[in-house]
CSV table of C-alpha atoms in Angstrom, one decimal:
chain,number,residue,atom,x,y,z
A,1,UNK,CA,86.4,76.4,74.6
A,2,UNK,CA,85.4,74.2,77.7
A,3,UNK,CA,83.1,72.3,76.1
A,4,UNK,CA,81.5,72.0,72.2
A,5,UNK,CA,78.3,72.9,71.2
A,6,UNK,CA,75.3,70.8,70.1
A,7,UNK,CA,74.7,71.7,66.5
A,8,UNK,CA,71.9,70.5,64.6
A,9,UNK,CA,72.6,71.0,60.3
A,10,UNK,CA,70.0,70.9,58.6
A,11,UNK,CA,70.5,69.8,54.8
A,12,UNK,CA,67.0,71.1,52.8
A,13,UNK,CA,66.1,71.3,49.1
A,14,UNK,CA,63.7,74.3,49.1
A,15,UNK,CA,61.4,74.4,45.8
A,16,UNK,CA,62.2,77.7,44.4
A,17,UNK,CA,60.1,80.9,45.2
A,18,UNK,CA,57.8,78.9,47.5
A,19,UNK,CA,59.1,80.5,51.1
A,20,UNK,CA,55.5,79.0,52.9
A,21,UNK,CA,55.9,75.6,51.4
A,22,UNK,CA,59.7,75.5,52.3
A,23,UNK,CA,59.1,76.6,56.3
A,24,UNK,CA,56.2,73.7,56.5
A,25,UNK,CA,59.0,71.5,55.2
A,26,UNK,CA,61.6,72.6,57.7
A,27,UNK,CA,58.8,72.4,60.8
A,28,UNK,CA,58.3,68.6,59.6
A,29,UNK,CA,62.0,67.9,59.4
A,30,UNK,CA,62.7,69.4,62.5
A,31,UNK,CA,59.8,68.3,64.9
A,32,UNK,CA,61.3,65.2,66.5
A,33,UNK,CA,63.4,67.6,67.9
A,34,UNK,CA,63.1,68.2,71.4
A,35,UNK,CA,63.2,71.7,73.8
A,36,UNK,CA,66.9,71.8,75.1
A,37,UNK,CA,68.7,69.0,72.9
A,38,UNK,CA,70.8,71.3,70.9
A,39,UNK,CA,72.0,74.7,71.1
A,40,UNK,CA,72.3,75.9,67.3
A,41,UNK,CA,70.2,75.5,64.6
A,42,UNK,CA,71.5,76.1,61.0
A,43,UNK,CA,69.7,76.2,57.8
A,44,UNK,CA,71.1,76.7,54.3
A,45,UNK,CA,71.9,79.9,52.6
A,46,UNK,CA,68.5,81.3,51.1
A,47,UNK,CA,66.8,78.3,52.4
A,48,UNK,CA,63.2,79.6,51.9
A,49,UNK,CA,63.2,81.6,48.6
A,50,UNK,CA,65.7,79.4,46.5
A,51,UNK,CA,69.1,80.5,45.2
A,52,UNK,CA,68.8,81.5,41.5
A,53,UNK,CA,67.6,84.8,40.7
A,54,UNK,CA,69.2,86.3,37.5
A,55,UNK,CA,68.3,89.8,37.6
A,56,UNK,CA,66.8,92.4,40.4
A,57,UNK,CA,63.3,92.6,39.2
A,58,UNK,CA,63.0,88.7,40.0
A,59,UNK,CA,64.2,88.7,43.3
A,60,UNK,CA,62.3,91.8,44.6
A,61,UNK,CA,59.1,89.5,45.7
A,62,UNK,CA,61.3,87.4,47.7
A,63,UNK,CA,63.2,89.9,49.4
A,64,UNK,CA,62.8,90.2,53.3
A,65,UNK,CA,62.1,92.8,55.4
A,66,UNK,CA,63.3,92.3,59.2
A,67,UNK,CA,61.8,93.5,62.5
A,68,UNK,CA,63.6,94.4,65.4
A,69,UNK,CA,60.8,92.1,67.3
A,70,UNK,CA,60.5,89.1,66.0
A,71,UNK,CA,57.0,89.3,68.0
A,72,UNK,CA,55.9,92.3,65.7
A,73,UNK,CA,52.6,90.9,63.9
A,74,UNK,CA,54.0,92.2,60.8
A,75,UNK,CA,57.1,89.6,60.6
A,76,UNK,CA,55.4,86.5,59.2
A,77,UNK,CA,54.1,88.9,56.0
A,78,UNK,CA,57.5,90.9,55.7
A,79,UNK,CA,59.5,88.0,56.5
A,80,UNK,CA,58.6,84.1,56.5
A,81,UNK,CA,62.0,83.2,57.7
A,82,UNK,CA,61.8,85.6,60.8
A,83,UNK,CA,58.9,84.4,61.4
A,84,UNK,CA,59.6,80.2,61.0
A,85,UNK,CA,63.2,81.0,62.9
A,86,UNK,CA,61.8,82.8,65.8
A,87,UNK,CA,59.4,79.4,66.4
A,88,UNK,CA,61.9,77.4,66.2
A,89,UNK,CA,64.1,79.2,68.5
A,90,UNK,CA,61.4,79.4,71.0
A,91,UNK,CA,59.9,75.8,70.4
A,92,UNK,CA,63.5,74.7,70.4
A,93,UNK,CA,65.3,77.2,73.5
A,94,UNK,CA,68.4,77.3,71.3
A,95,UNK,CA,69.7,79.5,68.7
A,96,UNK,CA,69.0,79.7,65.1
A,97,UNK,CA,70.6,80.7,62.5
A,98,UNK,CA,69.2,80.7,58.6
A,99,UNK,CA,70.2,82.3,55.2
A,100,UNK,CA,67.6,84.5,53.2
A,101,UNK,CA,67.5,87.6,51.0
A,102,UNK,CA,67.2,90.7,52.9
A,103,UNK,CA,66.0,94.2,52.4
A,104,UNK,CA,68.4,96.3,54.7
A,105,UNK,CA,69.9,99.4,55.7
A,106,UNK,CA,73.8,99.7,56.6
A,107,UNK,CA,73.3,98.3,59.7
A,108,UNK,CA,70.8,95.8,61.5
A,109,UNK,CA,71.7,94.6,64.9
A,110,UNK,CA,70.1,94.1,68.5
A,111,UNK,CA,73.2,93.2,70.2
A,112,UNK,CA,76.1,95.2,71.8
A,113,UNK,CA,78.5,91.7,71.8
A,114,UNK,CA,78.6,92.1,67.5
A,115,UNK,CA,81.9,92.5,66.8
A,116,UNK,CA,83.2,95.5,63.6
A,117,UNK,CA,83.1,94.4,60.6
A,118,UNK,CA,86.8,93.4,58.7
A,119,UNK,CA,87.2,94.3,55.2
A,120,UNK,CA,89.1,91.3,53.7
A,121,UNK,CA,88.2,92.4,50.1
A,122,UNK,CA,91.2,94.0,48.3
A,123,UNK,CA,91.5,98.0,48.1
A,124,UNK,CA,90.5,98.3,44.4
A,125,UNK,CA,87.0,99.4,43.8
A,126,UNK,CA,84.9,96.2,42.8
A,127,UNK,CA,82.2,96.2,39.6
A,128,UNK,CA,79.7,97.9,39.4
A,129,UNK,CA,77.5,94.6,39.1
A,130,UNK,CA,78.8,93.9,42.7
A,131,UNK,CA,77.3,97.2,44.5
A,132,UNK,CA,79.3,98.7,47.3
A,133,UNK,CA,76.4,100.1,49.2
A,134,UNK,CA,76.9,103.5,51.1
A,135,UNK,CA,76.5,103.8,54.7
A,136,UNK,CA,73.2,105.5,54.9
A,137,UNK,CA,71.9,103.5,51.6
A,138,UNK,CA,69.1,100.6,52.4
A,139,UNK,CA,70.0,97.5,49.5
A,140,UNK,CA,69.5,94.2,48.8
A,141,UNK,CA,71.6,91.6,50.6
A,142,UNK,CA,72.3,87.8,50.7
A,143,UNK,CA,71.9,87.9,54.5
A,144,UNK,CA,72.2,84.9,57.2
A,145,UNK,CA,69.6,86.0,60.3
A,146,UNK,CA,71.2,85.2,63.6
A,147,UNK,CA,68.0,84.6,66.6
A,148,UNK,CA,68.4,84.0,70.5
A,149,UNK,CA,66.9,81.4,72.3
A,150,UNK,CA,63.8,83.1,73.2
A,151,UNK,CA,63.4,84.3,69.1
A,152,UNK,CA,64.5,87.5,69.3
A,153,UNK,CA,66.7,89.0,66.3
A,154,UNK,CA,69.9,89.0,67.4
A,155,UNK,CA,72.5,90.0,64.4
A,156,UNK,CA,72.2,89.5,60.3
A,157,UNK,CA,75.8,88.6,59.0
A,158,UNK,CA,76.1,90.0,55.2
A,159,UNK,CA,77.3,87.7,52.3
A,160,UNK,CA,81.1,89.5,52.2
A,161,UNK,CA,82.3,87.7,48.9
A,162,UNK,CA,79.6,87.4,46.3
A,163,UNK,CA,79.6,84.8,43.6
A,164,UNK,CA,78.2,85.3,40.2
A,165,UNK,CA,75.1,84.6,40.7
A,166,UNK,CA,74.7,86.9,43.8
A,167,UNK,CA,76.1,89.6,41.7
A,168,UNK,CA,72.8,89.6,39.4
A,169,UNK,CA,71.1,91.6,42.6
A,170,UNK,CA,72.8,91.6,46.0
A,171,UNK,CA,75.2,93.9,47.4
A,172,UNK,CA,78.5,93.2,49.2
A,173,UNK,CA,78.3,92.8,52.7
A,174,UNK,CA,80.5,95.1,54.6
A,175,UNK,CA,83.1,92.6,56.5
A,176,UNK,CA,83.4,89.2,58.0
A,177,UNK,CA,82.0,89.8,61.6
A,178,UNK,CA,81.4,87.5,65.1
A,179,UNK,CA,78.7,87.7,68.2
A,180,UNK,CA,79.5,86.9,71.2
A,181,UNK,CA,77.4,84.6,72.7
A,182,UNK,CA,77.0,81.9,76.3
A,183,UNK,CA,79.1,79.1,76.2
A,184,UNK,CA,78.9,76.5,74.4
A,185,UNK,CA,78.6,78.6,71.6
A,186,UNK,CA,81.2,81.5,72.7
A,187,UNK,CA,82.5,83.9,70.1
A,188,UNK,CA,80.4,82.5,66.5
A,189,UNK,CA,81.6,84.1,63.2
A,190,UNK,CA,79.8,83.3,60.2
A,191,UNK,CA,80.5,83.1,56.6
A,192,UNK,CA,77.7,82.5,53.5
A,193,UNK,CA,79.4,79.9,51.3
A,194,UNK,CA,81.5,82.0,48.9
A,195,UNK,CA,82.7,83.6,52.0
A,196,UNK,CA,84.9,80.4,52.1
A,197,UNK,CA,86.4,81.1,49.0
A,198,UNK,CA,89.2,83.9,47.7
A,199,UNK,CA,87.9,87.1,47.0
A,200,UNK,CA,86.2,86.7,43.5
A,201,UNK,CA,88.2,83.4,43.0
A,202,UNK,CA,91.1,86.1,42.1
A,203,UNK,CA,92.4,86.8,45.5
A,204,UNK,CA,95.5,84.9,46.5
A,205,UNK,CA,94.3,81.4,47.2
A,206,UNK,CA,96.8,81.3,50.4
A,207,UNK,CA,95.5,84.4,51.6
A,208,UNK,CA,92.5,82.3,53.3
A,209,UNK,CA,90.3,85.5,54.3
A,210,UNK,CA,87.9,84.6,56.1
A,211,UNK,CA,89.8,81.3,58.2
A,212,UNK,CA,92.8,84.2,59.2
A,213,UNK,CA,90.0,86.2,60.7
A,214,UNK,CA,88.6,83.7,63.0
A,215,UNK,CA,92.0,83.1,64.2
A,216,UNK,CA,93.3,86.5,64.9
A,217,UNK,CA,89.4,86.7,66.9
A,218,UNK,CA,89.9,83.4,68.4
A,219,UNK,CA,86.2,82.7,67.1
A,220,UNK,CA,84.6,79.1,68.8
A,221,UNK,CA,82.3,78.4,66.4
A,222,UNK,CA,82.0,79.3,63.1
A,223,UNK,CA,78.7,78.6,61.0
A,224,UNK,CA,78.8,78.3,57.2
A,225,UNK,CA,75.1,78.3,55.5
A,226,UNK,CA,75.6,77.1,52.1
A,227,UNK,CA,74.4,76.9,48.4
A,228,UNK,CA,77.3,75.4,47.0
A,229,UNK,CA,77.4,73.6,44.0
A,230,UNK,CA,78.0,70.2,43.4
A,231,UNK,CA,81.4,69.6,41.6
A,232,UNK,CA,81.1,68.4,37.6
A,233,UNK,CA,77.7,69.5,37.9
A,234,UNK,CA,74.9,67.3,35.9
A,235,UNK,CA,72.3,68.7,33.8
A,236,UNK,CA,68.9,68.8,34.9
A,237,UNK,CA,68.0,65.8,32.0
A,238,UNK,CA,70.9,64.1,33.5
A,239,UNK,CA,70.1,64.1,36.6
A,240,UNK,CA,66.5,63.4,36.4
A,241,UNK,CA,67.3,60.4,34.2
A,242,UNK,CA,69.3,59.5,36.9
A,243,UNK,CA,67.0,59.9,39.8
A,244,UNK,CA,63.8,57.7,37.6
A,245,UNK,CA,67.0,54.7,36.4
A,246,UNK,CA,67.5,54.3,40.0
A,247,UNK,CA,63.7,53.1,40.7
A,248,UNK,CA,64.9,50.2,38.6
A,249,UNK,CA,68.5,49.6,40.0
A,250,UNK,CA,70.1,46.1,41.5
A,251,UNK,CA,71.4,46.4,44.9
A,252,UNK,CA,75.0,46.7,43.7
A,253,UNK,CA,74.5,49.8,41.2
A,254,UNK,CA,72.6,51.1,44.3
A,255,UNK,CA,75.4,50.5,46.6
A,256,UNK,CA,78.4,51.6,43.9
A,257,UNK,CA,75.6,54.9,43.6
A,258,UNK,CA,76.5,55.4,47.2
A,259,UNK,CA,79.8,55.2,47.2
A,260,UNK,CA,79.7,57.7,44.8
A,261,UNK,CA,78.0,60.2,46.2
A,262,UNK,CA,80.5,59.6,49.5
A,263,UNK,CA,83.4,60.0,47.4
A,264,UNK,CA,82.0,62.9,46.5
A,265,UNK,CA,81.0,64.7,49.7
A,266,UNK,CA,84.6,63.7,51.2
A,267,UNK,CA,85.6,65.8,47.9
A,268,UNK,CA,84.0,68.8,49.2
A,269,UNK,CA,84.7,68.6,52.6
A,270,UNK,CA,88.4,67.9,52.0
A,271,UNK,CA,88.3,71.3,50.0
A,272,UNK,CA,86.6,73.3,52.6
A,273,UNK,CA,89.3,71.8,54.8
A,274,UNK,CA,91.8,73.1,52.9
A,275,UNK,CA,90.4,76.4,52.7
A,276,UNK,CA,90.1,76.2,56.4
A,277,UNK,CA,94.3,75.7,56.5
A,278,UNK,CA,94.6,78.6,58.9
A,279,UNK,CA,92.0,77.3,61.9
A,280,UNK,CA,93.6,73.8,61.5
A,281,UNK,CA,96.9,74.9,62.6
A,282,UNK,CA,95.9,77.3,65.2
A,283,UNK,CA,96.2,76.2,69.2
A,284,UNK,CA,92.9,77.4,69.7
A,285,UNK,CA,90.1,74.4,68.7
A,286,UNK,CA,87.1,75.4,66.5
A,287,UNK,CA,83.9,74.1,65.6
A,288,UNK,CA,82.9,74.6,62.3
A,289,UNK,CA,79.4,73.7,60.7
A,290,UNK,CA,78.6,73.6,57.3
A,291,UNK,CA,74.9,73.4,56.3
A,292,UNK,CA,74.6,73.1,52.4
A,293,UNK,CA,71.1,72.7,50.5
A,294,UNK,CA,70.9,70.1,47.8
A,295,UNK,CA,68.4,69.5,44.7
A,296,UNK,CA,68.5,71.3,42.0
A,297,UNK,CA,67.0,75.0,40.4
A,298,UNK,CA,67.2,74.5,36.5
A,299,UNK,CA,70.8,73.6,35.0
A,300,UNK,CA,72.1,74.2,38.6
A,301,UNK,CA,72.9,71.1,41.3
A,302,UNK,CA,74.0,72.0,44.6
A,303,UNK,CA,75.9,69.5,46.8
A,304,UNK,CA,75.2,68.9,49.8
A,305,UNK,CA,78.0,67.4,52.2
A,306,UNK,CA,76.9,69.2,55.4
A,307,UNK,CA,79.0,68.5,58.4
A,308,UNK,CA,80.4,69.4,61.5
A,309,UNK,CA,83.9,69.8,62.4
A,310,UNK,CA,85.8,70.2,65.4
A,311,UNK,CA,89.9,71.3,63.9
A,312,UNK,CA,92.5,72.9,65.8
A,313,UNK,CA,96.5,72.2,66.9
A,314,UNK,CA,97.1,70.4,63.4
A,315,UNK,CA,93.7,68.3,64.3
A,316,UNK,CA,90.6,67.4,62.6
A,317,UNK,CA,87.7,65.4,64.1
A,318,UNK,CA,84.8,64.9,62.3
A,319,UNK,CA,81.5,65.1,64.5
A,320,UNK,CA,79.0,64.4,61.1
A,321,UNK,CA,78.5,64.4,57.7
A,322,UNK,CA,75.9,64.2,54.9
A,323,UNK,CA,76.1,63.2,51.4
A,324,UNK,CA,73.3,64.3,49.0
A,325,UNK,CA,69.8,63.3,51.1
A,326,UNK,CA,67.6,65.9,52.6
A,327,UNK,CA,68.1,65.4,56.2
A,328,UNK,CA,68.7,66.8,59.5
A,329,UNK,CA,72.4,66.2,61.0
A,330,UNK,CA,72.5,66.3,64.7
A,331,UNK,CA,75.6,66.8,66.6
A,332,UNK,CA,76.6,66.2,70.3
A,333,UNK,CA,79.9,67.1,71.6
């Protein structure tokens, strides 16, 4: 790749079922940014509706129906993240790129450049909790919408590897796929967090699925929205004791706070490193971007640690990194 991308990450806490409220949020966060200055946008995994939905019946209101036209008067009603990614893309004149729960059949895709999708799950039949859907079957997916620069839908990527709480409602996405797209960008792949991860955490860990498919595609730029969770996870009373003590702190419990919360992003970008092993030793450089949510949805806390990595030829450079504040990470090559 000639030259990297300019990625712009952007690192939200959405307030659960509130899709409306969440886009307002993300138009705020993002309107210093100006027409031309990067050329992907990501946004989190489900970063309008929330993550946690423990059976079907609860996520049904929040599912997303997608048009073909992101210019169809029906897309803001059928689907608010359609609707806030296609203004952006346009406002913006770059791509966009956003997690949400999704209403679809087998396949949804407006360009010939998508690539087959790769099975990496093993050859055993999975649960039943974990629905294979068949070809011709519509079902519910945890989906990441892919838009061009003038807001037209361009490909949804399917979570592949569900975690647990996915398995409550979603079905398994049929493979890991790319787009190929102009440089900067060139060939993009793009995983939804437990995509990262071994099949079902029972897979063999050095298998590293979805990492040995972007090298055996020579994928540029892989894009990784996110709801992972933050390691040794704090209950909610913990943590909002936390967040009120901290009104009250000195500057050096602030400061050693700090260093904590570093210590533990470099935790979890050391890990998805690791589970990158493969694209780090290839020849072929890749930039990968990570765009986690934080906050928290009940007893659940998620992370953070967006970044932006360039690895390659036994090399890692990183371009940016987060730690637990809601923010937008802007990237230049």
């Amino acid at each position: 790749m000639a030259a990297s991308p300019r990625i712009a990450v952007l690192q939200l806490s959405p307030a659960h079922g509130a899709p409306l409220e969440n886009a307002a949020r993300v138009q705020q966060m993002t309107s210093h940014l100006k027409r031309g200055e990067v050329d992907l946008l990501i946004l989190p995994e489900m970063a309008l509706s929330g993550y946690i939905f423990p059976t079907p019946a609860s996520i049904e209101p929040s599912l997303e129906r997608l048009s073909t036209r992101s210019s169809s008067s029906r897309t803001s009603s059928s689907s608010p993240t359609q609707a806030l990614c296609s203004s952006l893309a346009r406002r913006l004149e770059c791509y966009v790129l956003c997690g949400l729960p999704a209403l679809l059949a087998h396949a949804f895709s407006s360009s010939s450049a998508s690539s087959a999708a790769f099975d990496a799950r093993p050859s055993e039949p999975s649960p039943s909790g974990s629905g294979r859907s068949n070809a011709g079957e519509e079902g519910a997916y945890n989906a990441a919408l892919l838009l061009d620069r003038t807001g037209e839908a361009v490909h949804v990527f399917r979570k592949h590897f569900l975690y647990e709480a996915d398995e409550a409602w979603a079905c398994e996405g049929p493979g890991f796929e790319f787009v190929d797209l102009p440089k900067p960008l060139g060939r993009l792949a793009v995983g939804i967090c437990m995509d990262l991860n071994p099949y079902r955490f029972q897979a063999a860990f050095d298998s590293f699925e979805l990492a040995s498919f972007c090298v055996r595609n020579h994928v540029d730029t892989l894009a990784l929205p996110m709801a992972w969770l933050k390691p040794e996870v704090e209950d909610e009373e913990q943590a909002s004791a936390k967040s009120e003590a901290a009104e009250g702190q000195s500057e050096g419990e602030l400061e050693q706070d700090a260093r904590q919360a570093q210590h533990q992003a470099q935790q979890m970008i050391h890990y998805w490193l690791l589970r990158l092993t493969p694209l780090l030793e290839a020849p072929h450089r890749c930039v990968v971007a990570c765009a986690n949510r934080v906050g928290q949805e009940g007893g659940t806390v998620f992370g953070g640690s967006s970044c932006v990595l360039q690895v390659g030829g036994g090399d890692v450079r990183v371009k940016g990194w987060m730690c637990e504040e809601e923010a937008l990470l802007v990237v230049d090559p």
